[in-house]
Amino acid sequence: MPIAAGLTDRAVEIAPGVHWVGALDPHLRSFDIILKTANGTSYNSYVVRGSNGVAVIDTVKENFADDFFRRLESVAQYEEITTIVLNHLEPDHSGALPELLKRAPQARVYLSSRAQMMLKALLKPSGEKPPEYIPVTTDDEVDLGGRTLRFLHTPYLHWPDTQCTYLVEDGLLFTGDVFGCHFCDARLFNDTVGDFRFSFEYYYAHIMRPFREYVLDAIALIEPLVINLIAPAHGPILRHQPRDYVHRYRELATPRLFNEAKSEKTLVVFYISAYGNTRRMAEALAAGAESIGGVRVSLYDLEGGEGGIFTDLVEEADGLAFGSPTINADAVKPIWDLLSSLTTVNVKGKLGAAFGSYGWSGEAVRLIEDRLRGLKLRVPVEGLRIKLVPDASELEACRSLGEQLARHLTGRLEHREIDLAALA
Amino acid sequence: MPKAKVTFQDIGVSVTVPAGTRLIEVSEKVGAGITYGCREGECCTCLTKVISGGENLAAPSVLEDQVLKDNMAPRGHRLACQAQIIGGEIVVKPA
Ligand SMILES: Cc1cc2nc3c(=O)[nH]c(=O)nc-3n(C[C@H](O)[C@H](O)[C@H](O)COP(=O)(O)O)c2cc1C
Ligand code: FES
Ligand SMILES: [Fe+2]
Ligand SMILES: [Fe+2]
C-alpha cells in the first residue's frame, strides 16, 4: 500500500481534543549524516485543545511546513494558539517555528533553560527577534483550561535542551526524540504499522545510547506517571502498551556487567600485532594489571573481530588499553575503526592507555593517546613504545605499566608531588 | 612569582604552579580525570568539584556562573577551563 494512503491533509485525532499535525517524509534515506532509514521518517507534532487555550507541541522540518500548517489549520485557528512547547530545538522539530511565530505571535513559547541560547542561535538568520519565551523545568505547569501540561526536565536526550511534556489529565506523554525512530508509515500507530522494532532499537543505539546515564534519569521521572499514550517526535505513536517502550529503554540503558563486589574494576586490553611483538607487550601488561588485584583484565586481538562487536565491552569497561604497531607512521586501521566507532557510547572519564612495538619512528602510541584524550578519556600514564622485539626488561616495563593502570583504576596510588615547570 | 599548590584527588597528584594558572593547564599535563569539550566555558564538560581551597580560585565570571546554574551544578563546583588559581592550596576532583 502506498505510504501515504489513508492519510489526508487533515489532522489525526490521537485522543479526544489532541491531534497529530505532523508530516511524513517517506523518501528520506539518511538523517543527521549518522543514521540510515529504509522508509523515511515522520516529524510528529501535536495540538492539544483546552477550554481556554490551544497548545502546539513541536513543529516539523522547514520544508515540510506546508503539510504541518494545513493539518494545524484543520483543527485550530492561529488566534486560538496560546502556547507553543518546544521539547527539542533540532531543526527537524523547530524548522517551522519562525513561520508559526509569525502566524501566532500571541503564543507564549515554553522551553527548557538550556534551550534559550539555542533558540537565539537558531533564529539568527530569520532576523526576527526571539519571541517571548518561558524557561521551564520539572513540575512546571501550563493550564490550558481543564487540561494541564506538565514539564519534565530530561536533558541530553540527545541535545542539552531536550525535555518531555505530560498532559496530566489524559496520561499522554510528548517525548520529543525519546522513544522515537526514523520510520515512516501513514498508519501512524504502533499497533497498525507492523513490526518496527529494528528501527526503534537502531535509533536508540545511535542517538540515545551515548547518553545512557541521562536516559536512566529520564526514565526515573517517567516511570511513576500514568501513561496511556506516548507521542514521540518521530515514528509510530505508541498507544498499545506504551509502557513496554519505557521498560525497553530502561533495559537498554542499564549497565550489564555482573559486578558482585562493586569494587572490582574492568580493564580491557585491545591489541593487534603483525609479528607478535605488540601481542607480547599486551600479555605482559595484562599480567601486570592482574597482579594488583581488584581488576578484572581481558585481552582481545582486534584481528579476531569486526564491525562494532567490541562496543559493549568498551561501554562497560572502566579502563581501556590499546596496542598497535606503527605501520607507515601511523597506528593500524582496526584501531582507528574501533576508536571512531565509540561515539555511540559514553567513554568520558574512562582510563585510557596506549602501547606498541615499532621499528624506527613509532608514531602509533602518541597518535592513539591524542585520540583517547580527544574522546575525553583520561590518560594519566604515559604510553609505552618498544623498539622491535621486547626483551625481558622491556616486558617488565609493560608489566609495570599494567600495574600502574590497575592502581589508577582501584585508587591505590601513591601520592606524588610535582612542579608544573618540570612537566613542560 | 607567587606559587600555589593544586591537588588532583582522583590521581593523587599535587602540583606546584605559578599563580594565574588555569586548572585546565595543570590537569591536562598531569592526566587528571577532568575532561574537556569546548574549552571556552560553555559546555560544562569540565565540571570540577572543589574539595577545599575554593577561595584560592578567582571568582567565576558571569558566563561561568550562568553555565553552572544552567547545568544545576551543586555548590562548590567550578569549570576547570575557566577557574584561575590565585594562590594557596586547592584540592579538586572531577565532578
Ligand atoms: C545527532 C547530533 C549530535 C550532535 N552532537 C553535537 C555535539 O556533541 N556537540 C555540538 O557542539 N554540537 C552537536 N550537534 C549540533 C550540530 O553540530 C549543529 O546542529 C550544526 O549546526 C550542524 O551543522 P551542519 O548544518 O553543517 O550539519 C549535534 C547534532 C546532531 C544532529
Ligand atoms: S570545557 Fe566546556 S565548559 Fe569547560
Ligand atoms: Fe534530535
Ligand atoms: Fe528529531
Coordinates of C-alpha atoms and ligand atoms in Angstrom, one line a residue:
Chain A
M1 CA 0.0 0.0 0.0
P2 CA 1.3 3.5 -0.8
I3 CA 2.9 5.0 2.2
A4 CA 0.5 8.0 2.4
A5 CA -2.6 6.0 1.7
G6 CA -5.4 6.9 4.1
L7 CA -3.7 10.0 5.3
T8 CA -5.3 13.2 4.2
D9 CA -4.3 16.8 4.8
R10 CA -6.3 16.7 7.9
A11 CA -5.1 16.3 11.4
V12 CA -5.4 12.8 13.0
E13 CA -7.0 12.6 16.4
I14 CA -4.9 10.6 18.9
A15 CA -7.0 11.3 22.0
P16 CA -10.1 13.5 22.5
G17 CA -9.1 17.0 21.6
V18 CA -5.5 16.0 20.9
H19 CA -4.3 15.8 17.3
W20 CA -1.3 14.8 15.3
V21 CA -0.4 17.6 12.9
G22 CA 3.0 16.3 11.7
A23 CA 4.4 15.5 8.3
L24 CA 5.7 12.4 6.6
D25 CA 9.0 12.3 4.8
P26 CA 9.0 8.8 3.1
H27 CA 11.9 9.4 0.7
L28 CA 14.5 10.4 3.3
R29 CA 17.3 7.8 3.4
S30 CA 19.9 9.4 5.7
F31 CA 19.3 11.5 8.7
D32 CA 21.8 13.8 10.6
I33 CA 24.5 12.1 8.5
I34 CA 24.9 9.3 11.0
L35 CA 21.5 7.5 10.6
K36 CA 20.0 5.5 7.8
T37 CA 16.3 4.8 7.2
A38 CA 14.8 2.4 4.7
N39 CA 11.3 4.0 4.6
G40 CA 11.9 7.6 5.6
T41 CA 10.7 9.3 8.8
S42 CA 8.0 11.4 10.2
Y43 CA 8.1 14.7 12.0
N44 CA 5.4 14.4 14.6
S45 CA 3.9 17.5 16.0
Y46 CA 0.7 17.7 18.1
V47 CA -2.1 20.1 19.1
V48 CA -3.8 20.0 22.4
R49 CA -7.0 21.9 23.0
G50 CA -8.2 23.0 26.4
S51 CA -11.2 25.1 27.3
N52 CA -9.2 28.3 27.3
G53 CA -6.1 27.6 25.2
V54 CA -4.6 25.6 22.4
A55 CA -1.1 24.3 22.6
V56 CA 1.2 23.3 19.7
I57 CA 3.8 20.8 20.8
D58 CA 6.9 20.9 18.5
T59 CA 6.8 21.7 14.7
V60 CA 8.4 20.0 11.7
K61 CA 11.4 20.3 9.4
E62 CA 11.2 23.5 7.4
N63 CA 10.5 22.1 4.0
F64 CA 7.5 20.2 5.4
A65 CA 5.9 23.3 6.9
D66 CA 3.1 23.3 4.4
D67 CA 1.8 19.9 5.5
F68 CA 2.1 20.9 9.1
F69 CA 0.2 24.2 8.6
R70 CA -2.5 22.5 6.6
R71 CA -3.1 19.9 9.2
L72 CA -2.9 22.5 12.0
E73 CA -5.5 24.7 10.3
S74 CA -7.9 21.8 10.1
V75 CA -8.2 21.7 13.9
A76 CA -7.3 25.2 15.2
Q77 CA -7.1 28.8 14.2
Y78 CA -3.9 30.7 14.7
E79 CA -5.6 33.2 17.0
E80 CA -6.5 30.4 19.4
I81 CA -2.9 29.3 19.9
T82 CA -1.9 30.4 23.4
T83 CA 1.1 28.0 23.9
I84 CA 4.0 26.6 21.9
V85 CA 6.0 23.9 23.6
L86 CA 9.5 23.1 22.2
N87 CA 10.6 19.7 23.5
H88 CA 13.7 19.8 21.3
L89 CA 15.2 22.5 19.1
E90 CA 16.9 20.4 16.5
P91 CA 15.8 21.8 13.1
D92 CA 13.7 18.8 12.3
H93 CA 11.4 20.0 15.0
S94 CA 11.9 23.7 15.1
G95 CA 12.0 24.3 11.3
A96 CA 8.5 25.6 11.0
L97 CA 8.8 27.6 14.3
P98 CA 9.7 31.0 12.8
E99 CA 6.7 30.9 10.5
L100 CA 4.4 29.6 13.3
L101 CA 5.5 32.6 15.4
K102 CA 4.6 34.9 12.6
R103 CA 1.1 33.4 12.3
A104 CA 0.5 33.1 16.0
P105 CA 2.5 36.0 17.5
Q106 CA 0.5 36.0 20.7
A107 CA 1.6 32.5 21.7
R108 CA 4.0 32.0 24.6
V109 CA 6.9 29.7 24.0
Y110 CA 7.8 27.1 26.7
L111 CA 11.3 25.5 26.6
S112 CA 14.0 24.2 28.8
S113 CA 16.5 26.5 30.3
R114 CA 19.3 25.1 28.2
A115 CA 17.2 25.7 25.1
Q116 CA 17.3 29.5 25.5
M117 CA 20.7 30.1 24.0
M118 CA 20.0 27.6 21.2
L119 CA 16.7 29.3 20.3
K120 CA 18.6 32.5 19.7
A121 CA 21.3 30.7 17.6
L122 CA 18.7 29.0 15.5
L123 CA 16.6 32.1 14.8
K124 CA 19.6 34.2 13.9
P125 CA 19.1 34.1 10.1
S126 CA 15.3 34.9 10.3
G127 CA 16.3 38.3 11.6
E128 CA 13.3 38.0 13.9
K129 CA 13.7 39.0 17.4
P130 CA 13.3 35.9 19.6
P131 CA 9.7 35.5 20.9
E132 CA 8.7 35.8 24.4
Y133 CA 9.7 32.5 26.0
I134 CA 9.4 31.0 29.4
P135 CA 12.1 28.6 30.6
V136 CA 10.6 25.6 32.4
T137 CA 11.7 22.6 34.4
T138 CA 10.3 19.5 36.1
D139 CA 6.8 20.1 37.6
D140 CA 6.3 23.5 36.0
E141 CA 2.8 23.6 34.5
V142 CA 0.7 25.4 31.9
D143 CA -3.1 25.4 32.3
L144 CA -5.0 25.2 29.1
G145 CA -8.4 25.2 30.8
G146 CA -9.3 21.8 32.2
R147 CA -6.1 20.4 30.8
T148 CA -2.6 20.8 32.2
L149 CA 0.7 20.5 30.5
R150 CA 3.5 19.5 32.9
F151 CA 7.1 19.5 32.0
L152 CA 9.9 17.0 32.7
H153 CA 13.4 18.2 32.6
T154 CA 15.2 15.4 30.6
P155 CA 18.4 16.9 29.3
Y156 CA 20.8 15.3 26.8
L157 CA 18.3 13.1 25.1
H158 CA 20.0 13.8 22.8
W159 CA 20.8 17.5 23.0
P160 CA 21.3 19.6 26.1
D161 CA 17.9 21.3 25.5
T162 CA 15.6 18.3 25.4
Q163 CA 12.5 17.9 27.6
C164 CA 9.3 16.0 27.8
T165 CA 5.8 17.3 28.2
Y166 CA 3.0 15.4 30.0
L167 CA -0.7 16.0 29.5
V168 CA -1.7 15.3 33.1
E169 CA -5.5 14.6 32.8
D170 CA -5.1 12.3 29.8
G171 CA -1.9 10.5 30.7
L172 CA -0.3 11.5 27.4
L173 CA 3.5 12.0 27.2
F174 CA 5.1 14.0 24.5
T175 CA 8.7 12.9 24.4
G176 CA 10.5 14.6 21.5
D177 CA 13.1 12.2 20.1
V178 CA 12.9 9.9 23.1
F179 CA 11.1 6.7 22.2
G180 CA 11.1 7.8 18.6
C181 CA 12.5 6.3 15.4
H182 CA 13.0 7.1 11.8
F183 CA 10.2 5.0 10.4
C184 CA 7.5 6.4 8.1
D185 CA 4.1 4.8 7.9
A186 CA 0.8 6.7 7.3
R187 CA -0.9 4.2 9.6
L188 CA 0.8 6.2 12.4
F189 CA 0.2 4.0 15.4
N190 CA 2.4 1.3 16.8
D191 CA -0.4 -1.3 16.7
T192 CA -1.1 -0.7 13.0
V193 CA 2.3 -0.1 11.3
G194 CA 3.6 -3.6 11.6
D195 CA 7.0 -4.6 13.1
F196 CA 9.2 -1.5 13.6
R197 CA 11.4 -2.9 16.4
F198 CA 14.5 -2.8 14.2
S199 CA 14.1 0.9 13.7
F200 CA 13.3 1.7 17.4
E201 CA 16.4 -0.2 18.5
Y202 CA 18.6 1.3 15.8
Y203 CA 17.5 4.8 16.8
Y204 CA 18.2 4.2 20.5
A205 CA 21.6 2.7 19.6
H206 CA 22.7 5.6 17.5
I207 CA 21.0 8.6 19.2
M208 CA 20.3 7.8 22.8
R209 CA 23.0 5.3 23.8
P210 CA 25.8 7.8 24.3
F211 CA 23.7 9.4 27.0
R212 CA 22.6 6.3 28.9
E213 CA 23.0 7.9 32.3
Y214 CA 20.7 10.7 31.3
V215 CA 18.3 8.1 29.9
L216 CA 18.1 6.4 33.3
D217 CA 17.5 9.8 34.9
A218 CA 14.7 10.5 32.5
I219 CA 13.1 7.0 32.9
A220 CA 13.1 7.6 36.6
L221 CA 10.9 10.7 36.0
I222 CA 8.7 8.9 33.5
E223 CA 8.1 5.6 35.2
P224 CA 5.9 6.9 38.1
L225 CA 3.5 8.6 35.6
V226 CA 0.2 7.1 34.4
I227 CA 0.8 6.7 30.7
N228 CA -2.0 6.0 28.3
L229 CA 0.0 7.0 25.2
I230 CA 3.5 8.1 24.2
A231 CA 3.7 10.7 21.4
P232 CA 7.3 10.8 20.2
A233 CA 8.5 13.3 17.6
H234 CA 9.4 10.6 15.0
G235 CA 7.9 7.3 14.0
P236 CA 4.9 5.5 15.3
I237 CA 2.7 6.9 18.1
L238 CA 2.8 4.4 21.0
R239 CA -0.7 3.8 22.1
H240 CA -0.6 0.0 22.5
Q241 CA 1.3 -0.9 25.7
P242 CA 3.3 2.3 25.8
R243 CA 5.0 1.1 29.0
D244 CA 6.8 -1.6 27.1
Y245 CA 8.9 1.1 25.4
V246 CA 9.8 2.7 28.7
H247 CA 10.9 -0.7 30.0
R248 CA 12.9 -1.3 26.9
Y249 CA 14.8 2.0 27.4
R250 CA 15.5 1.1 31.0
E251 CA 16.8 -2.3 29.9
L252 CA 19.0 -0.8 27.2
A253 CA 20.4 1.9 29.4
T254 CA 21.1 -0.2 32.5
P255 CA 24.8 -1.3 32.9
R256 CA 25.1 -5.0 32.1
L257 CA 28.2 -6.1 33.7
F258 CA 27.9 -8.5 36.6
N259 CA 29.9 -7.0 39.3
E260 CA 29.3 -8.7 42.6
A261 CA 31.6 -6.5 44.6
K262 CA 31.3 -3.0 43.1
S263 CA 34.9 -2.6 44.0
E264 CA 36.1 -4.7 41.1
K265 CA 37.2 -2.7 38.1
T266 CA 37.4 -3.8 34.5
L267 CA 40.4 -3.3 32.2
V268 CA 40.0 -4.3 28.6
V269 CA 43.2 -4.6 26.5
F270 CA 42.8 -4.4 22.7
Y271 CA 45.8 -5.1 20.6
I272 CA 46.8 -6.0 17.1
S273 CA 50.1 -7.4 16.1
A274 CA 51.8 -8.5 12.8
Y275 CA 54.8 -10.3 14.3
G276 CA 53.8 -10.9 17.9
N277 CA 55.8 -8.0 19.5
T278 CA 52.8 -5.8 20.4
R279 CA 51.0 -9.0 21.4
R280 CA 53.7 -9.9 23.9
M281 CA 53.6 -6.4 25.3
A282 CA 49.8 -6.7 25.7
E283 CA 50.1 -10.0 27.5
A284 CA 52.7 -8.6 29.9
L285 CA 50.6 -5.5 30.5
A286 CA 47.6 -7.7 31.3
A287 CA 49.5 -9.9 33.7
G288 CA 50.9 -6.8 35.5
A289 CA 47.4 -5.4 35.9
E290 CA 46.0 -8.7 37.2
S291 CA 48.8 -8.9 39.8
I292 CA 47.4 -5.9 41.6
G293 CA 44.1 -7.5 42.4
G294 CA 40.7 -5.8 42.3
V295 CA 40.9 -5.5 38.5
R296 CA 39.3 -7.9 36.0
V297 CA 41.5 -7.8 32.9
S298 CA 40.5 -9.1 29.5
L299 CA 42.7 -9.3 26.4
Y300 CA 41.3 -9.1 22.8
D301 CA 43.0 -9.3 19.4
L302 CA 41.3 -6.8 17.1
E303 CA 42.1 -9.1 14.2
G304 CA 39.5 -11.5 15.6
G305 CA 36.6 -9.1 15.5
E306 CA 35.0 -6.6 13.2
G307 CA 32.0 -4.3 12.7
G308 CA 31.5 -2.8 16.1
I309 CA 31.3 -6.1 18.1
F310 CA 33.5 -4.6 20.8
T311 CA 31.2 -1.6 21.5
D312 CA 29.5 -3.3 24.5
L313 CA 32.9 -4.2 26.0
V314 CA 34.1 -0.6 25.7
E315 CA 30.9 0.8 27.2
E316 CA 31.2 -1.3 30.3
A317 CA 34.9 -1.1 30.9
D318 CA 36.5 1.2 33.4
G319 CA 39.8 1.2 31.7
L320 CA 40.9 0.6 28.1
A321 CA 44.4 0.0 26.7
F322 CA 45.2 -0.1 23.0
G323 CA 48.2 -1.7 21.5
S324 CA 49.3 -1.1 17.9
P325 CA 52.5 -1.4 16.0
T326 CA 53.5 1.6 13.9
I327 CA 53.0 0.9 10.3
N328 CA 53.7 3.6 7.7
A329 CA 54.0 6.2 10.5
D330 CA 50.5 5.5 11.9
A331 CA 48.6 3.1 14.1
V332 CA 46.7 0.5 12.1
K333 CA 43.2 0.7 10.7
P334 CA 41.4 -1.7 13.0
I335 CA 42.5 0.5 15.9
W336 CA 41.1 3.6 14.2
D337 CA 38.0 1.8 13.2
L338 CA 37.4 0.9 16.8
L339 CA 38.2 4.4 18.0
S340 CA 36.0 6.0 15.5
S341 CA 33.0 3.8 16.4
L342 CA 33.0 4.9 20.1
T343 CA 30.8 8.0 19.5
T344 CA 27.8 5.8 20.2
V345 CA 28.8 5.1 23.8
N346 CA 29.9 7.3 26.7
V347 CA 33.6 6.9 27.3
K348 CA 34.2 10.2 29.0
G349 CA 36.4 9.8 32.0
K350 CA 37.4 6.2 31.5
L351 CA 41.0 5.4 31.9
G352 CA 42.9 5.1 28.7
A353 CA 46.4 4.0 27.7
A354 CA 48.4 3.1 24.6
F355 CA 51.4 0.9 23.8
G356 CA 53.1 -0.7 20.9
S357 CA 56.1 -2.1 19.2
Y358 CA 57.8 -0.1 16.4
G359 CA 60.7 -0.2 14.0
W360 CA 62.3 3.3 13.8
S361 CA 59.8 6.2 14.2
G362 CA 57.0 4.8 16.5
E363 CA 54.2 7.3 15.9
A364 CA 51.3 5.0 16.7
V365 CA 51.3 5.3 20.5
R366 CA 51.2 9.1 20.6
L367 CA 48.5 9.3 18.0
I368 CA 46.3 6.8 19.9
E369 CA 46.9 8.8 23.1
D370 CA 45.8 12.0 21.4
R371 CA 42.7 10.3 20.1
L372 CA 41.9 9.0 23.5
R373 CA 42.2 12.4 25.0
G374 CA 40.0 13.8 22.2
L375 CA 37.4 11.2 23.2
K376 CA 37.7 12.6 26.7
L377 CA 39.3 9.6 28.3
R378 CA 41.8 10.4 30.9
V379 CA 45.3 9.3 30.0
P380 CA 47.4 9.7 33.2
V381 CA 50.1 7.2 32.4
E382 CA 52.4 7.8 29.5
G383 CA 52.2 5.1 26.9
L384 CA 54.9 2.6 26.2
R385 CA 56.8 2.2 22.9
I386 CA 59.3 -0.6 22.5
K387 CA 61.7 -1.0 19.6
L388 CA 61.0 -4.2 17.6
V389 CA 61.3 -7.3 19.9
P390 CA 60.7 -6.7 23.6
D391 CA 63.4 -8.2 25.9
A392 CA 62.9 -9.3 29.5
S393 CA 63.4 -5.9 31.0
E394 CA 61.1 -4.3 28.4
L395 CA 58.4 -6.8 29.2
E396 CA 58.9 -5.9 32.8
A397 CA 58.2 -2.3 31.8
C398 CA 55.0 -3.5 30.2
R399 CA 54.0 -5.3 33.4
S400 CA 54.7 -2.2 35.3
L401 CA 52.5 -0.1 33.0
G402 CA 49.8 -2.7 33.7
E403 CA 50.3 -2.3 37.4
Q404 CA 50.1 1.4 37.2
L405 CA 46.9 1.3 35.2
A406 CA 45.4 -1.1 37.8
R407 CA 46.5 1.2 40.6
H408 CA 44.7 4.1 38.9
L409 CA 41.6 2.0 38.5
T410 CA 41.5 0.9 42.0
G411 CA 42.5 4.2 43.5
R412 CA 45.6 2.6 45.1
L413 CA 48.1 5.3 44.1
E414 CA 50.9 6.7 46.0
H415 CA 50.6 10.4 46.4
R416 CA 53.0 12.3 44.1
E417 CA 54.3 15.9 44.4
I418 CA 55.4 17.6 41.2
D419 CA 56.3 21.0 39.9
L420 CA 54.4 22.2 36.8
A421 CA 57.7 23.6 35.4
A422 CA 59.1 20.0 35.5
L423 CA 56.3 18.9 33.2
A424 CA 56.6 21.4 30.4
Chain B
M1 CA 56.4 34.6 41.1
P2 CA 53.9 33.6 43.8
K3 CA 53.2 29.9 43.8
A4 CA 50.2 27.8 44.6
K5 CA 49.6 24.1 45.1
V6 CA 46.8 22.2 43.5
T7 CA 45.9 18.6 44.3
F8 CA 44.0 16.3 42.0
Q9 CA 42.5 13.9 44.3
D10 CA 41.4 11.3 41.8
I11 CA 45.0 10.6 40.7
G12 CA 46.7 11.5 43.9
V13 CA 49.0 14.2 42.5
S14 CA 49.9 17.6 43.9
V15 CA 51.3 20.2 41.6
T16 CA 53.1 23.4 42.4
V17 CA 52.0 26.0 39.9
P18 CA 52.6 29.8 39.3
A19 CA 49.7 32.0 40.4
G20 CA 47.4 32.8 37.5
T21 CA 47.5 29.3 36.0
R22 CA 44.1 27.9 35.0
L23 CA 43.1 24.5 36.3
I24 CA 42.8 23.1 32.7
E25 CA 46.5 23.8 32.1
V26 CA 47.6 21.7 35.0
S27 CA 45.0 18.9 34.9
E28 CA 45.8 18.1 31.3
K29 CA 49.5 18.0 31.9
V30 CA 49.2 15.5 34.8
G31 CA 46.4 13.5 33.2
A32 CA 43.8 14.1 35.9
G33 CA 40.3 12.8 35.2
I34 CA 38.8 16.2 34.4
T35 CA 37.7 16.1 30.7
Y36 CA 37.2 19.0 28.3
G37 CA 34.9 19.8 25.4
C38 CA 34.6 23.4 24.2
R39 CA 37.4 24.7 26.5
E40 CA 35.6 28.1 26.5
G41 CA 33.3 27.8 29.4
E42 CA 30.1 26.8 27.6
C43 CA 29.6 23.1 27.6
C44 CA 30.2 22.3 31.2
T45 CA 32.1 19.1 30.3
C46 CA 34.9 20.2 32.6
L47 CA 32.8 20.5 35.7
T48 CA 35.0 20.0 38.7
K49 CA 34.3 19.6 42.4
V50 CA 36.4 21.9 44.6
I51 CA 37.0 19.9 47.8
S52 CA 38.9 22.6 49.6
G53 CA 40.5 25.9 48.9
G54 CA 37.8 27.3 46.7
E55 CA 38.7 30.8 47.9
N56 CA 42.0 30.4 46.2
L57 CA 40.4 30.3 42.8
A58 CA 39.4 33.6 41.1
A59 CA 35.7 34.3 41.3
P60 CA 33.7 32.9 38.4
S61 CA 32.8 35.1 35.5
V62 CA 29.2 35.9 34.7
L63 CA 29.3 33.3 31.9
E64 CA 30.7 30.6 34.1
D65 CA 28.1 31.4 36.8
Q66 CA 25.3 31.1 34.2
V67 CA 26.6 27.8 32.8
L68 CA 27.0 26.3 36.3
K69 CA 23.4 27.4 37.0
D70 CA 22.0 26.0 33.8
N71 CA 23.6 22.7 34.5
M72 CA 22.4 22.7 38.0
A73 CA 25.9 22.3 39.3
P74 CA 25.9 21.9 43.1
R75 CA 27.7 24.5 45.3
G76 CA 31.5 24.2 45.3
H77 CA 31.8 23.3 41.7
R78 CA 33.7 25.1 39.0
L79 CA 34.6 24.9 35.3
A80 CA 38.2 23.8 35.1
C81 CA 38.7 25.5 31.8
Q82 CA 37.8 28.8 33.4
A83 CA 38.9 28.7 37.0
Q84 CA 42.1 30.5 37.6
I85 CA 44.4 29.6 40.6
I86 CA 45.4 32.7 42.6
G87 CA 47.5 31.1 45.4
G88 CA 47.4 28.9 48.4
E89 CA 46.3 25.3 48.3
I90 CA 43.4 23.8 46.4
V91 CA 42.1 20.3 46.2
V92 CA 39.9 19.2 43.3
K93 CA 38.4 16.2 41.6
P94 CA 36.2 15.6 38.6
A95 CA 32.5 16.2 39.3
Ligands
LIG1 C1 23.0 13.7 16.3 C2 23.6 15.0 16.6 C3 24.6 15.2 17.5 C4 25.2 16.4 17.8 N1 26.2 16.5 18.7 C5 26.8 17.7 19.0 C6 27.8 17.8 20.0 O1 28.1 16.8 20.7 N2 28.3 19.0 20.2 C7 28.0 20.1 19.5 O2 28.6 21.2 19.7 N3 27.0 20.0 18.5 C8 26.4 18.8 18.3 N4 25.4 18.8 17.3 C9 24.9 20.0 16.7 C10 25.4 20.3 15.3 O3 26.8 20.4 15.3 C11 24.7 21.5 14.8 O4 23.4 21.2 14.6 C12 25.4 22.1 13.5 O5 24.8 23.3 13.2 C13 25.1 21.2 12.3 O6 25.9 21.7 11.2 P1 25.5 21.3 9.7 O7 24.4 22.1 9.3 O8 26.8 21.6 8.9 O9 25.2 19.8 9.7 C14 24.8 17.5 17.1 C15 23.8 17.4 16.1 C16 23.3 16.2 15.8 C17 22.2 16.1 14.7
FES2 S1 35.4 22.6 28.6 FE1 33.4 23.4 28.0 S2 33.0 24.5 29.8 FE2 35.0 23.9 30.2
FE3 FE 17.1 15.4 17.6
FE4 FE 14.4 14.6 15.9

